[in-house]
Amino acid sequence: MNPFVYACIAPHGGEIIPELQGSSPERMAVTRKSMVKLGQQMAAANPDCIVVLSPHGTRINGRFSITDSERLDGSWSENEATFTMEKKVERDLARKINEEALKNGLPSSTINFGTAAGPISCLPLDWGAIIPLRFMPDVPVVVITPSRDLSFQELFTFGESLRTSVADYGNKVGLIASCDWAHAHDEQGPYGFDPAAKEFDNQIVELIKTNQLEKMADFDADFIEAAKPDGIWQTLILAGAIPPEERQIEFLSYEAPTYFGLICAGVLAKRKI
């Protein structure tokens, strides 16, 4: 059975956070409303901790990076405003995840900073975690950042390993795949415009709606590079952690109000018939 009490695919555009929406709150209003719903569903599941799969945490080339500090502390600024967040790390779960991954031959490492324990043991909390966690219950977290050098098969296998760790852990765990999608929707954006962006996001929406997350591994490398997403890696881990026969996807929204695509989807335990 699915060991996660709740899971979701959530974006991390800064203006989603109400405190950072600035003078144009309508710009990400659709996504903001969906994030409120995802947060309510996560809260209803009452997790003891949340695992966040983020593309923007501390990366180790060729490895899965797993937070094992006492706490995480970070901020994100947009529209002349700053949002700050601090989270306790669920270190027991972090170590279980790493041990299981290593046992399965995966390149995985826990990371810390400052001191082994105590208040100075603190890593940066990245915006890939801060933005979705703004809408979630305030519980300890584990942030996992996969290297882009890892193969799609390694991502999927890590998800299976994560599933085993959570099942053995004994407490209630939520899962967030923090993902933005194509980043080439606007020629004024930092990555310019590429027509692949719209086609890529259309295909991603269809795969999520039809519960075919695994097929993201079939995309051509040139297509991915042209569209410039950052969501495939985390989604394939989620796909390995919760196989299709155990997940029921509730697709909430898609929009691309700036240069990158935003998707919100809940991943519920499939009901028995």
Coordinates of N, CA, C and O in Angstrom, one line a residue, residues 118-258:
G118 N 22.9 20.6 17.3 CA 22.7 21.9 18.0 C 22.3 23.0 17.1 O 22.1 22.8 15.9
P119 N 22.2 24.2 17.6 CA 21.6 25.3 16.9 C 22.4 25.8 15.7 O 21.9 26.4 14.7
I120 N 23.8 25.5 15.7 CA 24.6 25.9 14.5 C 24.5 24.9 13.4 O 24.9 25.2 12.3
S121 N 24.0 23.8 13.6 CA 23.8 22.8 12.6 C 22.6 23.2 11.7 O 21.4 22.8 12.0
C122 N 22.9 24.0 10.7 CA 21.8 24.6 9.9 C 22.2 24.7 8.4 O 23.3 25.2 8.1
L123 N 21.3 24.2 7.6 CA 21.5 24.3 6.1 C 20.6 25.3 5.5 O 19.5 25.6 6.1
P124 N 20.9 25.9 4.3 CA 19.9 26.8 3.7 C 18.7 26.1 3.3 O 18.7 24.9 2.8
L125 N 17.5 26.7 3.5 CA 16.3 26.3 3.0 C 16.0 27.0 1.7 O 15.9 28.2 1.6
D126 N 15.9 26.2 0.6 CA 15.8 26.8 -0.8 C 14.4 27.2 -1.1 O 13.4 26.7 -0.5
W127 N 14.2 28.0 -2.2 CA 12.9 28.4 -2.6 C 12.1 27.3 -3.2 O 10.8 27.4 -3.1
G128 N 12.7 26.3 -3.6 CA 11.9 25.1 -4.1 C 11.2 24.4 -3.0 O 10.2 23.8 -3.2
A129 N 11.7 24.6 -1.8 CA 11.0 24.0 -0.6 C 10.1 25.1 0.1 O 9.0 24.9 0.5
I130 N 10.7 26.3 0.2 CA 10.0 27.4 0.9 C 8.6 27.7 0.3 O 7.6 27.8 1.0
I131 N 8.5 27.8 -1.0 CA 7.2 28.2 -1.6 C 6.1 27.2 -1.4 O 5.1 27.5 -0.8
P132 N 6.3 25.9 -1.7 CA 5.2 25.0 -1.4 C 4.9 24.8 0.1 O 3.8 24.6 0.5
L133 N 6.0 24.8 0.9 CA 5.8 24.6 2.4 C 5.1 25.8 3.0 O 4.5 25.6 4.1
R134 N 5.1 26.9 2.4 CA 4.3 28.1 2.9 C 2.8 27.7 3.1 O 2.1 28.2 3.9
F135 N 2.3 26.7 2.3 CA 0.9 26.4 2.3 C 0.6 25.1 3.1 O -0.5 24.7 3.2
M136 N 1.7 24.5 3.6 CA 1.6 23.2 4.3 C 1.6 23.3 5.8 O 2.0 24.3 6.4
P137 N 1.1 22.2 6.5 CA 1.2 22.2 8.0 C 2.6 22.4 8.4 O 3.6 21.9 7.8
D138 N 2.8 23.0 9.6 CA 4.2 23.3 10.1 C 4.7 22.0 10.9 O 4.4 21.9 12.1
V139 N 5.3 21.2 10.1 CA 5.9 19.9 10.7 C 7.4 19.8 10.3 O 7.8 20.5 9.3
P140 N 8.2 19.0 10.9 CA 9.6 18.8 10.4 C 9.6 18.3 9.0 O 8.6 17.7 8.5
V141 N 10.7 18.5 8.3 CA 10.9 18.2 6.9 C 12.2 17.4 6.7 O 13.1 17.5 7.5
V142 N 12.2 16.8 5.5 CA 13.5 16.3 4.9 C 13.5 16.8 3.5 O 12.5 16.6 2.8
V143 N 14.5 17.5 3.1 CA 14.6 18.0 1.7 C 15.6 17.2 1.0 O 16.8 17.0 1.4
I144 N 15.2 16.7 -0.2 CA 16.1 15.9 -1.0 C 16.3 16.5 -2.4 O 15.3 16.9 -3.0
T145 N 17.5 16.7 -2.8 CA 17.8 17.3 -4.1 C 18.6 16.3 -5.0 O 19.7 16.0 -4.7
P146 N 18.0 15.9 -6.1 CA 18.7 15.0 -7.0 C 19.6 15.8 -8.0 O 19.2 16.9 -8.5
S147 N 20.7 15.3 -8.2 CA 21.6 15.8 -9.2 C 21.1 15.6 -10.6 O 20.4 14.6 -10.9
R148 N 21.3 16.6 -11.5 CA 20.8 16.4 -12.9 C 21.7 15.4 -13.6 O 21.3 15.0 -14.8
D149 N 22.8 15.0 -13.0 CA 23.6 14.0 -13.7 C 23.1 12.6 -13.5 O 23.6 11.6 -14.2
L150 N 22.2 12.4 -12.7 CA 21.6 11.0 -12.4 C 20.7 10.6 -13.6 O 20.0 11.4 -14.2
S151 N 20.7 9.3 -13.8 CA 19.9 8.8 -14.9 C 18.4 8.7 -14.5 O 18.1 8.7 -13.3
F152 N 17.5 8.7 -15.4 CA 16.1 8.6 -15.1 C 15.8 7.3 -14.3 O 15.0 7.3 -13.4
Q153 N 16.5 6.2 -14.7 CA 16.3 5.0 -14.0 C 16.7 5.1 -12.5 O 16.1 4.6 -11.6
E154 N 17.8 5.8 -12.3 CA 18.3 6.0 -10.9 C 17.2 6.8 -10.1 O 17.0 6.6 -8.9
L155 N 16.6 7.8 -10.7 CA 15.6 8.6 -10.0 C 14.4 7.7 -9.6 O 13.9 7.7 -8.5
F156 N 14.0 6.9 -10.6 CA 12.9 6.0 -10.3 C 13.2 5.0 -9.2 O 12.4 4.7 -8.3
T157 N 14.4 4.4 -9.3 CA 14.8 3.5 -8.3 C 15.0 4.1 -6.9 O 14.6 3.5 -5.9
F158 N 15.4 5.4 -6.9 CA 15.5 6.1 -5.6 C 14.1 6.3 -5.0 O 13.9 6.2 -3.8
G159 N 13.1 6.5 -5.9 CA 11.7 6.6 -5.4 C 11.3 5.3 -4.8 O 10.6 5.3 -3.7
E160 N 11.6 4.2 -5.4 CA 11.3 2.9 -4.8 C 11.9 2.7 -3.4 O 11.3 2.2 -2.4
S161 N 13.2 3.2 -3.3 CA 13.9 3.1 -2.1 C 13.3 4.0 -1.0 O 13.2 3.6 0.2
L162 N 12.9 5.2 -1.4 CA 12.3 6.2 -0.5 C 11.0 5.5 0.0 O 10.7 5.7 1.2
R163 N 10.3 4.9 -0.8 CA 9.0 4.2 -0.4 C 9.3 3.2 0.7 O 8.5 3.2 1.7
T164 N 10.3 2.4 0.5 CA 10.6 1.4 1.5 C 11.0 2.1 2.9 O 10.6 1.6 3.9
S165 N 11.8 3.1 2.8 CA 12.2 3.9 4.0 C 11.0 4.4 4.8 O 10.9 4.3 6.0
V166 N 10.1 5.0 4.0 CA 8.9 5.6 4.7 C 8.0 4.5 5.3 O 7.5 4.7 6.4
A167 N 7.9 3.4 4.6 CA 7.1 2.3 5.1 C 7.6 1.8 6.4 O 6.9 1.4 7.3
D168 N 9.0 1.7 6.5 CA 9.6 1.2 7.7 C 9.7 2.2 8.8 O 10.0 1.9 9.9
Y169 N 9.5 3.5 8.5 CA 9.7 4.6 9.4 C 8.6 4.6 10.6 O 9.0 4.8 11.7
G170 N 7.4 4.3 10.2 CA 6.4 4.1 11.3 C 5.5 5.3 11.5 O 4.4 5.2 12.1
N171 N 6.0 6.5 11.2 CA 5.2 7.8 11.4 C 4.6 8.2 10.1 O 4.9 7.7 9.0
K172 N 3.7 9.1 10.2 CA 3.0 9.6 9.0 C 3.8 10.6 8.2 O 4.2 11.6 8.7
V173 N 3.9 10.3 6.9 CA 4.8 11.1 6.0 C 4.1 11.7 4.8 O 3.4 10.9 4.1
G174 N 4.2 13.0 4.6 CA 3.7 13.6 3.3 C 4.9 13.7 2.3 O 6.0 13.7 2.7
L175 N 4.5 13.9 1.1 CA 5.6 14.0 0.0 C 5.2 15.1 -0.9 O 4.0 15.2 -1.4
I176 N 6.1 16.0 -1.2 CA 6.0 17.1 -2.2 C 7.0 17.0 -3.3 O 8.2 17.0 -3.0
A177 N 6.6 16.8 -4.5 CA 7.5 17.0 -5.7 C 7.4 18.4 -6.1 O 6.4 18.8 -6.7
S178 N 8.4 19.2 -5.8 CA 8.4 20.6 -6.1 C 8.9 20.8 -7.5 O 10.1 20.5 -7.8
C179 N 8.1 21.3 -8.4 CA 8.4 21.3 -9.8 C 7.8 22.5 -10.5 O 6.6 22.9 -10.4
D180 N 8.7 23.2 -11.2 CA 8.2 24.1 -12.3 C 8.5 23.5 -13.6 O 9.3 22.6 -13.7
W181 N 7.8 23.9 -14.6 CA 7.9 23.2 -15.9 C 8.6 24.0 -16.9 O 9.7 24.6 -16.6
A182 N 8.2 24.0 -18.2 CA 9.1 24.7 -19.2 C 9.3 26.2 -18.8 O 8.5 26.9 -18.4
H183 N 10.6 26.6 -19.0 CA 11.0 27.9 -18.6 C 11.3 28.8 -19.8 O 12.1 29.8 -19.7
A184 N 10.8 28.4 -21.0 CA 11.1 29.2 -22.2 C 9.8 29.7 -22.9 O 9.7 29.7 -24.1
H185 N 8.9 30.2 -22.1 CA 7.6 30.7 -22.6 C 7.6 32.1 -23.0 O 6.7 32.6 -23.7
D186 N 8.6 32.9 -22.6 CA 8.6 34.3 -22.8 C 10.0 34.8 -23.3 O 11.0 34.5 -22.6
E187 N 10.1 35.5 -24.4 CA 11.3 35.9 -24.9 C 12.0 37.0 -24.0 O 13.2 37.1 -24.0
Q188 N 11.2 37.6 -23.1 CA 11.8 38.5 -22.1 C 12.3 37.8 -20.9 O 12.9 38.5 -20.0
G189 N 12.0 36.5 -20.7 CA 12.5 35.8 -19.6 C 14.0 35.5 -19.6 O 14.6 35.6 -20.7
P190 N 14.5 35.0 -18.6 CA 16.0 34.7 -18.5 C 16.5 33.6 -19.5 O 17.6 33.6 -19.8
Y191 N 15.5 32.8 -20.0 CA 15.9 31.7 -20.9 C 15.4 31.9 -22.3 O 15.5 31.0 -23.1
G192 N 14.8 33.0 -22.5 CA 14.3 33.3 -23.9 C 13.1 32.5 -24.2 O 12.5 31.9 -23.4
F193 N 12.7 32.6 -25.5 CA 11.5 31.9 -26.0 C 11.9 30.7 -26.8 O 12.8 30.8 -27.7
D194 N 11.2 29.6 -26.7 CA 11.3 28.5 -27.5 C 9.9 27.8 -27.7 O 9.2 27.6 -26.7
P195 N 9.5 27.6 -28.9 CA 8.2 27.0 -29.1 C 8.0 25.6 -28.5 O 6.9 25.1 -28.2
A196 N 9.1 25.0 -28.1 CA 9.1 23.7 -27.4 C 8.4 23.8 -26.1 O 7.9 22.8 -25.6
A197 N 8.5 25.0 -25.5 CA 7.9 25.2 -24.1 C 6.5 24.8 -24.1 O 6.0 24.1 -23.2
K198 N 5.7 25.4 -25.0 CA 4.2 25.1 -24.9 C 3.9 23.7 -25.2 O 3.1 23.1 -24.5
E199 N 4.6 23.1 -26.2 CA 4.3 21.7 -26.5 C 4.8 20.8 -25.4 O 4.0 19.8 -25.0
F200 N 5.9 21.1 -24.8 CA 6.4 20.3 -23.6 C 5.3 20.3 -22.5 O 4.9 19.3 -22.0
D201 N 4.9 21.5 -22.1 CA 4.0 21.6 -21.0 C 2.6 21.0 -21.3 O 2.0 20.3 -20.5
N202 N 2.2 21.0 -22.6 CA 0.9 20.4 -23.0 C 1.1 18.9 -22.8 O 0.1 18.2 -22.3
Q203 N 2.2 18.3 -23.1 CA 2.4 16.9 -22.9 C 2.5 16.5 -21.5 O 2.0 15.5 -21.0
I204 N 3.2 17.3 -20.7 CA 3.3 17.1 -19.2 C 1.9 17.1 -18.6 O 1.6 16.2 -17.8
V205 N 1.1 18.1 -18.9 CA -0.3 18.1 -18.4 C -1.0 16.8 -18.7 O -1.7 16.3 -17.8
E206 N -0.9 16.4 -19.9 CA -1.6 15.2 -20.3 C -1.1 13.9 -19.6 O -1.9 13.1 -19.1
L207 N 0.2 13.8 -19.4 CA 0.7 12.7 -18.6 C 0.3 12.7 -17.2 O 0.0 11.6 -16.6
I208 N 0.2 13.9 -16.6 CA -0.2 13.9 -15.2 C -1.7 13.6 -15.1 O -2.1 12.8 -14.2
K209 N -2.5 14.2 -16.0 CA -3.9 13.9 -15.9 C -4.3 12.4 -16.1 O -5.2 11.9 -15.6
T210 N -3.5 11.8 -16.9 CA -3.7 10.4 -17.3 C -2.9 9.4 -16.4 O -2.9 8.2 -16.7
N211 N -2.2 9.9 -15.4 CA -1.5 9.1 -14.4 C -0.4 8.2 -15.1 O -0.2 7.1 -14.9
Q212 N 0.3 8.9 -16.0 CA 1.4 8.2 -16.8 C 2.7 9.0 -16.5 O 3.5 9.3 -17.4
L213 N 3.0 9.2 -15.2 CA 4.2 10.0 -14.8 C 5.5 9.3 -15.4 O 6.5 10.0 -15.7
E214 N 5.5 8.0 -15.4 CA 6.7 7.3 -15.8 C 7.2 7.6 -17.2 O 8.3 7.6 -17.6
K215 N 6.2 8.0 -18.1 CA 6.5 8.3 -19.5 C 7.4 9.6 -19.7 O 7.9 9.9 -20.7
M216 N 7.5 10.4 -18.6 CA 8.4 11.6 -18.7 C 9.8 11.1 -19.0 O 10.6 11.9 -19.5
A217 N 10.2 9.9 -18.6 CA 11.5 9.4 -18.9 C 11.8 9.2 -20.4 O 12.9 8.9 -20.8
D218 N 10.7 9.2 -21.2 CA 10.8 8.9 -22.6 C 11.1 10.1 -23.4 O 11.3 10.0 -24.6
F219 N 11.1 11.3 -22.8 CA 11.3 12.6 -23.6 C 12.7 12.6 -24.1 O 13.7 12.2 -23.5
D220 N 12.8 13.1 -25.3 CA 14.1 13.3 -26.0 C 14.9 14.4 -25.2 O 14.4 15.4 -24.8
A221 N 16.2 14.1 -25.1 CA 17.1 15.1 -24.3 C 17.1 16.5 -25.0 O 17.1 17.5 -24.3
D222 N 17.0 16.5 -26.3 CA 17.0 17.9 -26.9 C 15.7 18.6 -26.7 O 15.7 19.8 -26.6
F223 N 14.6 17.9 -26.6 CA 13.3 18.5 -26.3 C 13.3 19.0 -24.9 O 12.8 20.2 -24.7
I224 N 13.9 18.3 -24.0 CA 13.9 18.8 -22.6 C 14.8 20.0 -22.5 O 14.5 21.0 -21.9
E225 N 15.9 20.0 -23.2 CA 16.9 21.1 -23.1 C 16.2 22.4 -23.7 O 16.4 23.5 -23.2
A226 N 15.5 22.2 -24.8 CA 14.8 23.4 -25.4 C 13.7 24.0 -24.5 O 13.6 25.2 -24.4
A227 N 13.0 23.1 -23.9 CA 11.9 23.6 -23.0 C 12.3 24.1 -21.7 O 11.7 24.9 -21.1
K228 N 13.4 23.5 -21.2 CA 14.0 23.9 -19.9 C 13.1 23.7 -18.7 O 12.9 24.7 -17.9
P229 N 12.6 22.5 -18.4 CA 11.8 22.3 -17.2 C 12.8 22.0 -16.0 O 14.0 21.7 -16.2
D230 N 12.3 22.1 -14.8 CA 13.0 21.5 -13.7 C 12.2 20.5 -12.9 O 12.5 20.2 -11.7
G231 N 11.1 20.0 -13.5 CA 10.2 19.1 -12.7 C 10.3 17.7 -13.0 O 9.8 16.9 -12.2
I232 N 11.0 17.3 -14.1 CA 11.0 15.8 -14.5 C 11.7 15.0 -13.4 O 11.2 13.9 -13.0
W233 N 12.8 15.5 -12.8 CA 13.6 14.7 -11.9 C 12.8 14.4 -10.6 O 12.8 13.2 -10.2
Q234 N 12.1 15.4 -10.1 CA 11.4 15.1 -8.8 C 10.2 14.3 -9.1 O 9.8 13.4 -8.3
T235 N 9.5 14.5 -10.3 CA 8.3 13.7 -10.6 C 8.6 12.2 -10.8 O 7.9 11.3 -10.4
L236 N 9.8 11.9 -11.4 CA 10.1 10.5 -11.5 C 10.5 9.8 -10.2 O 10.2 8.6 -10.0
I237 N 11.0 10.6 -9.3 CA 11.2 10.0 -7.9 C 9.8 9.7 -7.3 O 9.6 8.6 -6.7
L238 N 8.9 10.6 -7.4 CA 7.5 10.4 -6.9 C 6.9 9.2 -7.6 O 6.2 8.4 -6.9
A239 N 7.1 9.1 -8.9 CA 6.6 7.9 -9.6 C 7.1 6.6 -9.1 O 6.4 5.6 -9.1
G240 N 8.4 6.6 -8.8 CA 9.0 5.4 -8.2 C 8.4 5.1 -6.8 O 8.3 3.9 -6.4
A241 N 8.2 6.2 -6.0 CA 7.7 6.0 -4.7 C 6.3 5.6 -4.6 O 5.9 4.8 -3.6
I242 N 5.5 6.0 -5.5 CA 4.0 5.7 -5.5 C 3.7 5.1 -6.9 O 3.4 5.9 -7.8
P243 N 3.6 3.8 -7.1 CA 3.3 3.3 -8.4 C 1.9 3.6 -8.9 O 1.1 3.9 -8.1
P244 N 1.7 3.6 -10.2 CA 0.4 4.0 -10.8 C -0.8 3.3 -10.2 O -1.9 3.9 -10.1
E245 N -0.7 2.1 -9.9 CA -1.8 1.3 -9.4 C -2.2 1.8 -8.0 O -3.3 1.4 -7.5
E246 N -1.3 2.6 -7.3 CA -1.6 3.0 -6.0 C -1.9 4.5 -5.9 O -2.1 5.0 -4.8
R247 N -1.9 5.2 -7.0 CA -2.1 6.6 -7.0 C -3.3 7.1 -7.8 O -3.5 6.6 -8.9
Q248 N -4.0 8.0 -7.2 CA -5.2 8.6 -7.9 C -4.8 10.1 -8.0 O -4.7 10.8 -7.0
I249 N -4.6 10.6 -9.2 CA -4.2 12.0 -9.4 C -5.4 12.9 -9.6 O -6.3 12.7 -10.4
E250 N -5.4 14.0 -8.8 CA -6.4 15.0 -8.9 C -5.7 16.3 -9.5 O -5.0 17.0 -8.8
F251 N -5.9 16.5 -10.8 CA -5.2 17.6 -11.5 C -6.0 18.9 -11.1 O -7.2 18.9 -11.4
L252 N -5.3 19.9 -10.6 CA -6.0 21.1 -10.2 C -5.9 22.2 -11.2 O -6.8 22.9 -11.5
S253 N -4.6 22.5 -11.6 CA -4.5 23.6 -12.5 C -3.1 23.6 -13.2 O -2.2 23.0 -12.8
Y254 N -3.2 24.4 -14.4 CA -1.9 24.7 -15.1 C -2.1 26.2 -15.5 O -3.1 26.6 -16.0
E255 N -1.0 26.9 -15.4 CA -0.9 28.2 -16.0 C 0.6 28.6 -16.3 O 1.5 28.0 -15.6
A256 N 0.8 29.5 -17.2 CA 2.1 30.0 -17.5 C 2.0 31.5 -17.5 O 2.1 32.1 -18.6
P257 N 1.8 32.2 -16.4 CA 1.6 33.6 -16.4 C 2.8 34.5 -16.7 O 2.7 35.6 -17.0
T258 N 4.0 33.8 -16.5 CA 5.3 34.5 -16.8 C 6.0 33.6 -17.8 O 5.5 33.2 -18.8

